[in-house]
mmCIF file with all atom_site columns, C-alpha atoms in Angstrom:
data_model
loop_
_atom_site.group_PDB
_atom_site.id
_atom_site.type_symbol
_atom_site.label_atom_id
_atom_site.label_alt_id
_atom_site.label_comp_id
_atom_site.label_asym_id
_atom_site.label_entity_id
_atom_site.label_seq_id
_atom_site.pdbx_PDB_ins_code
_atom_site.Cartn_x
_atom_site.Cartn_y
_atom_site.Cartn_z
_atom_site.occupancy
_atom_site.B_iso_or_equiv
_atom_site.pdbx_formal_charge
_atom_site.auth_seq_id
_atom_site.auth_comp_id
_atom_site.auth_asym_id
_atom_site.auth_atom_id
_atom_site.pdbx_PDB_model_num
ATOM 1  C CA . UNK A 1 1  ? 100.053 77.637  113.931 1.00 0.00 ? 223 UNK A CA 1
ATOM 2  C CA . UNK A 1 2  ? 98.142  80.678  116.070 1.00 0.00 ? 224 UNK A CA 1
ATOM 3  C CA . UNK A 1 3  ? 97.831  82.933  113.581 1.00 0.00 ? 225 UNK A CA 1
ATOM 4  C CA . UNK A 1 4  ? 96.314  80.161  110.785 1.00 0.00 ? 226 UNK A CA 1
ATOM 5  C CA . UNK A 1 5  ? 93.862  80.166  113.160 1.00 0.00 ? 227 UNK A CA 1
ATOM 6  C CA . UNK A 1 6  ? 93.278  83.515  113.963 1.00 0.00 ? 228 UNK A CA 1
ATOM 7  C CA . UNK A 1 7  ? 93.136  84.516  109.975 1.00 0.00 ? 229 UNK A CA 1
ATOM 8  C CA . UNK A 1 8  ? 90.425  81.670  109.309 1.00 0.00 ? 230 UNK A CA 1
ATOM 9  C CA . UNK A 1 9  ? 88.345  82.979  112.360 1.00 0.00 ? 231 UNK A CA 1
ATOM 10 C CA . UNK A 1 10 ? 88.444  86.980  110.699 1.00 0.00 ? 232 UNK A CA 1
ATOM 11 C CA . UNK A 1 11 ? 87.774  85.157  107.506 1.00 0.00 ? 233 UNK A CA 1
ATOM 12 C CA . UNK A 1 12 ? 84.763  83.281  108.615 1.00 0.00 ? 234 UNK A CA 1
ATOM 13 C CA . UNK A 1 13 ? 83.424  86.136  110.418 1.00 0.00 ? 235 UNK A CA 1
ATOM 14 C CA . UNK A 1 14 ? 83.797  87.732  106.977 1.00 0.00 ? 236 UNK A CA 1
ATOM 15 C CA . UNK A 1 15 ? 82.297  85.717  104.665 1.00 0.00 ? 237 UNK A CA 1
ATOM 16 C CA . UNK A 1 16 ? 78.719  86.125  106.595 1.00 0.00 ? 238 UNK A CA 1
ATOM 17 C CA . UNK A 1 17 ? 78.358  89.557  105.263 1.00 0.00 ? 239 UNK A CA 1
ATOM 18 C CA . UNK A 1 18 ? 78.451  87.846  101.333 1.00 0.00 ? 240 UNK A CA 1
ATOM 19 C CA . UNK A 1 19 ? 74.785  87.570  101.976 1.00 0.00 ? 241 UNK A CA 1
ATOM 20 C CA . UNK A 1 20 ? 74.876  92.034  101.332 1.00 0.00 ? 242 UNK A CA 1
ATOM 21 C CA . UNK A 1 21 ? 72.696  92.134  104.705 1.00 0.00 ? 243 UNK A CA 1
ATOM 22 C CA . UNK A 1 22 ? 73.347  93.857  108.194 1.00 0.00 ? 244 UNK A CA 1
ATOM 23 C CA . UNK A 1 23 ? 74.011  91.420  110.654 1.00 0.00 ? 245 UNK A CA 1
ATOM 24 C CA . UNK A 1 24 ? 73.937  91.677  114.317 1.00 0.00 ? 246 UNK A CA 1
ATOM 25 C CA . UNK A 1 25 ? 76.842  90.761  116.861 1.00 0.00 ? 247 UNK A CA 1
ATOM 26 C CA . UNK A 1 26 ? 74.815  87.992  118.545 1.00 0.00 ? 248 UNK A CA 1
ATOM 27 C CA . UNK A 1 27 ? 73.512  86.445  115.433 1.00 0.00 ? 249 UNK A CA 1
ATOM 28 C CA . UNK A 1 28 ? 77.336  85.942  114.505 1.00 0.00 ? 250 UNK A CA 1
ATOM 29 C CA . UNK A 1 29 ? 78.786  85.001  117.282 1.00 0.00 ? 251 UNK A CA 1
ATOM 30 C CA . UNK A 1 30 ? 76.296  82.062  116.719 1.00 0.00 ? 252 UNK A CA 1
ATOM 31 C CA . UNK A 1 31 ? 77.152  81.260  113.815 1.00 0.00 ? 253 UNK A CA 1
ATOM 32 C CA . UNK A 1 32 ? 80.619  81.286  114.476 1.00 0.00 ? 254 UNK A CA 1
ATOM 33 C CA . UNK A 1 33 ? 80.206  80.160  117.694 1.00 0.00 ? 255 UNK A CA 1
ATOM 34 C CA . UNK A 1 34 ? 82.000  82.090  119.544 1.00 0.00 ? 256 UNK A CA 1
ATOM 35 C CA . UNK A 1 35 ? 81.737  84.537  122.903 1.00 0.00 ? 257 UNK A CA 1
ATOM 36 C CA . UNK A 1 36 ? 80.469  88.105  121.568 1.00 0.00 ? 258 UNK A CA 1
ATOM 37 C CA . UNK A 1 37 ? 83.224  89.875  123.066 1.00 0.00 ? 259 UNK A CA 1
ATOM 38 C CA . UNK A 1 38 ? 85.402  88.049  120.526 1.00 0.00 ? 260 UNK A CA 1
ATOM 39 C CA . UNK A 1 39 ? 82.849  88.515  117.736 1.00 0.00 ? 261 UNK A CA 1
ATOM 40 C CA . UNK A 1 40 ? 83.428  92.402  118.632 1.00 0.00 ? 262 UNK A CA 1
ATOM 41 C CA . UNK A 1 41 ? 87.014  92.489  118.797 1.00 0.00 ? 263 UNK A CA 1
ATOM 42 C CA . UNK A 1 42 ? 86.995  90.843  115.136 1.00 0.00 ? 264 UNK A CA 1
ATOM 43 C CA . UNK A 1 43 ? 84.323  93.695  113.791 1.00 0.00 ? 265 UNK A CA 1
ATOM 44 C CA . UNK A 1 44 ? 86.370  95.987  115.274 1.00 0.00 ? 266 UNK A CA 1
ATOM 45 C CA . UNK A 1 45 ? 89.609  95.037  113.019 1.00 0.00 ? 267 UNK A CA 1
ATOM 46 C CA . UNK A 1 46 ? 87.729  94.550  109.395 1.00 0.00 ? 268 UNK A CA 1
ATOM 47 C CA . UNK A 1 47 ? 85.614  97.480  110.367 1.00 0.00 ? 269 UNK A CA 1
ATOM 48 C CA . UNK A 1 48 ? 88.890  99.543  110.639 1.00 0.00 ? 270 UNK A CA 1
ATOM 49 C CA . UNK A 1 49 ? 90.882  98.344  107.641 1.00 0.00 ? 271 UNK A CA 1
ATOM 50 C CA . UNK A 1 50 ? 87.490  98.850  105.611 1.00 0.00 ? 272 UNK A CA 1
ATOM 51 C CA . UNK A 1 51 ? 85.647  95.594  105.089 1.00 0.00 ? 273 UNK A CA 1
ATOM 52 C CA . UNK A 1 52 ? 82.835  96.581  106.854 1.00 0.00 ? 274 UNK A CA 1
ATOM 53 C CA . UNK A 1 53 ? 80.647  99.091  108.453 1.00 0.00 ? 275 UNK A CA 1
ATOM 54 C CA . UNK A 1 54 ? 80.113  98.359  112.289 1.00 0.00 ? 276 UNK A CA 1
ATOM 55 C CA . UNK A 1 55 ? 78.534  100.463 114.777 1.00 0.00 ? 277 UNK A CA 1
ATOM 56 C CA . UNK A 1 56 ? 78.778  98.348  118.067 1.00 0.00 ? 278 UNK A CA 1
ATOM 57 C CA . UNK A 1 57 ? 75.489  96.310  117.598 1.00 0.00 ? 279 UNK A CA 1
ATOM 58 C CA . UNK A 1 58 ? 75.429  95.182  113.922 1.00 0.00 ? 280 UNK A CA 1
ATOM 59 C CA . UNK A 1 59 ? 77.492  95.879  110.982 1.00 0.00 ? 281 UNK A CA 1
ATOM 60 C CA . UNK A 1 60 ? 76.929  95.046  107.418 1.00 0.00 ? 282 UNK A CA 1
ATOM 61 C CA . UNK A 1 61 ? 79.657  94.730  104.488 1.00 0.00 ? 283 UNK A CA 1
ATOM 62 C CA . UNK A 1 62 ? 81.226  97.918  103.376 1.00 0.00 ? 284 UNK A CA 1
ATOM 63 C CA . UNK A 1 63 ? 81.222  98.778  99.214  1.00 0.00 ? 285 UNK A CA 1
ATOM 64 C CA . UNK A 1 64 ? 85.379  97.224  99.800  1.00 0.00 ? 286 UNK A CA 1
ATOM 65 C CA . UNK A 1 65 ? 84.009  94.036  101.278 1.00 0.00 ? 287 UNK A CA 1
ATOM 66 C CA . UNK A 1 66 ? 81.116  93.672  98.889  1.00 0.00 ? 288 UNK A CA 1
ATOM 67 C CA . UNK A 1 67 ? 83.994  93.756  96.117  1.00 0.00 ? 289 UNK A CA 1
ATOM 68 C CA . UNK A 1 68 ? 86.672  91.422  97.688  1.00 0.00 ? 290 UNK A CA 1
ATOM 69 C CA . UNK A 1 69 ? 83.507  88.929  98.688  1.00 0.00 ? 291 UNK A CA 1
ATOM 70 C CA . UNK A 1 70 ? 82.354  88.994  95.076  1.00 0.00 ? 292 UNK A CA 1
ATOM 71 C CA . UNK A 1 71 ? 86.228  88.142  93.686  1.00 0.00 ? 293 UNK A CA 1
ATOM 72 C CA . UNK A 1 72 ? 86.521  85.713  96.390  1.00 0.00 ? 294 UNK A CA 1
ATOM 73 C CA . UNK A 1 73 ? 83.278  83.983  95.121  1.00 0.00 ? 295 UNK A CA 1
ATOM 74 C CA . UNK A 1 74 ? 84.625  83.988  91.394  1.00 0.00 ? 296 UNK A CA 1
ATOM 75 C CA . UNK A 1 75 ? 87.813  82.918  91.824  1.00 0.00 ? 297 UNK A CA 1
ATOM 76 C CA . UNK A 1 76 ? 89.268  79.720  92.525  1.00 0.00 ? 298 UNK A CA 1
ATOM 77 C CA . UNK A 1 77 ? 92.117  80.843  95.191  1.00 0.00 ? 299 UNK A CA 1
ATOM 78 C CA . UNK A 1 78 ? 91.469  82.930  98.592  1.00 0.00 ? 300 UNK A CA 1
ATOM 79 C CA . UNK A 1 79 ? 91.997  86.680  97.231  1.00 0.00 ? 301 UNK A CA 1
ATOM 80 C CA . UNK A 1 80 ? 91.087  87.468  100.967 1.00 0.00 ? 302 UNK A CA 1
ATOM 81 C CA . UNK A 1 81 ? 94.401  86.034  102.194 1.00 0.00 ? 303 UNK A CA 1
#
């Protein structure tokens, strides 16, 4: 299905920030590998509903993320989904 896609891709995108550091767009759209356009569109939607902090060039996880990334790690189910 489309949209079990799409959620993996915002979830992948997501879990780079467990590392607490600023990342930049290009850096993740290699790691992801995906076109940096798309990498922005993504930043753009967790940036708005709170998971991170993005300014257009890098973006790092907000204090929400940080605590929904640390669950996620201690927990044996997805809490992201």
């Amino acid at each position: 299905h489309v949209a079990d896609g799409v959620i993996v891709l915002y979830y992948e995108v997501f879990q780079i920030f467990e590392d607490g550091r600023d990342h930049r767009v290009d850096e993740i759209a290699k790691a992801v590998s995906l076109p940096k356009y798309k990498v922005r569109k993504v930043l753009d939607f967790l940036a708005k509903f709170g998971f991170i902090e993005y300014d257009g060039k890098g973006a790092k996880a907000s204090p929400a993320g940080i605590g929904i990334l640390s669950r996620e790690k201690s927990s044996k189910f997805p809490v992201f989904f």
